[in-house]
Amino acid sequence: MSEKTPKLRTALDGIPTYKPGRPAAAGGPVTYKLSSNENPYPPLPGVLEQAVTAAGAFNRYPDMACTGLMAELSERFSVPVEHLATGTGSVGVAQQLVQATAGPGDEVIYAWRSFEAYPIVTQVSGATPVQVPLDSDEVHDLEAMLAAITERTRLIFVCNPNNPTGTVVRRAELESFLDRVPSDVLVVLDEAYCEFVRDAEVPDGLDLYRDRPNVCVLRTFSKAYGLAGLRVGFAVAHEPVAAALRKTAVPFGVSQLAQEAAVASLRSEAALLERVDALVAERTRVVEGLLGQGWTVPETQANFVWLRLGDRTADFAAACERAGVVVRPFPGEGVRVTIGESPAMDLFLEAAEGFRKAL
Ligand SMILES: *Cc1c(COP(=O)(O)O)cnc(C)c1O
């Protein structure tokens, strides 16, 4: 027997593992999961029925080209089908984007702290992550990101609103940034939470991409549309980029269930967006409650709030858990709390108040 073990790429050394939000504990006191930015509402009736019908045919492979979903997206967002690409969640599409643009020796720029999938997909491609710290208001520092561009930069992620801080970059500064990024560097506007934005100064990436061939907009059905478990997201970009995404896609990655549920969700958009409105109202209530308790909360345009707790992060998360809500701690940095159902947010606000009083 040989002593040798399979040779693995050294690029995999040191890749951080994705940490999913912890589930709510089974049994015991009522526990709510506020750790993964999920939509707390169950699937809409029409969407669920469509998915059940699709499930009846899962002995068959899905439509690899996602024809029905592409047609629906094309119409809904007024973009040519050739500008669309789908993937297994927008994380899947993000991975395809990096694979299509960057390999060993190339650099991928993103803000930090931002979405934890960025370092993973960058390193899986063998590219070098370049992390640019958020500014003191927890906002993308676009000037510093511009300054970080080198000959080797291939892709820049701009997460708007930013996960986990909820902060946004607004139209004027984003346009000025895009005007100065070299045209051969792809800028990915990750808009996973765009449906929750109520600030009119936050641009819709779809308006920005149209006359910018180096801009790609990333969207998902996982958050506002409530299909996190089905894994479907999409990108909108000019033809060469969209075509590259189709090349890097895992064949048959997006299940028929996911495709049909996504189409049904787009057709039930009014009802879905009503739920989003309710979550936005709940967000306002939670932020005001926290501010009233004396917390500093960065302005959030997403379905979560961020508390920079530093050394007290783990204690705070434990206090929330004792109160019946599971939040998402980033050790030593802060806690991200998803806006969920009102009873969950009541428990959270109570826990936050108790924690603050005991400081
Ligand atoms: C949740 C999230 C996504 C979406 O992930 P899916 O793979 O579509 O479920 C993408 N980007 C950011 C910033 C997110 O927070």
Tab-separated table of C-alpha atoms in Angstrom, residues 52 54 62 114 134 142 149 175 181 229 232 277 287 305 319 343:
chain	number	residue	atom	x	y	z
A	52	VAL	CA	-45.734	20.174	-4.981
A	54	ALA	CA	-43.247	19.964	-9.773
A	62	PRO	CA	-34.823	19.761	-14.624
A	114	SER	CA	-19.348	41.662	4.494
A	134	LEU	CA	-15.892	49.211	6.293
A	142	LEU	CA	-15.696	52.981	-1.851
A	149	ILE	CA	-7.477	48.190	-7.381
A	175	GLU	CA	-22.102	55.991	-9.748
A	181	VAL	CA	-13.384	51.422	-11.894
A	229	GLY	CA	-34.411	26.152	0.944
A	232	VAL	CA	-32.213	29.660	-6.789
A	277	ASP	CA	-43.763	45.662	3.970
A	287	VAL	CA	-34.580	49.812	15.516
A	305	VAL	CA	-29.988	44.758	12.400
A	319	ALA	CA	-28.555	36.166	26.663
A	343	PRO	CA	-43.359	37.760	19.110
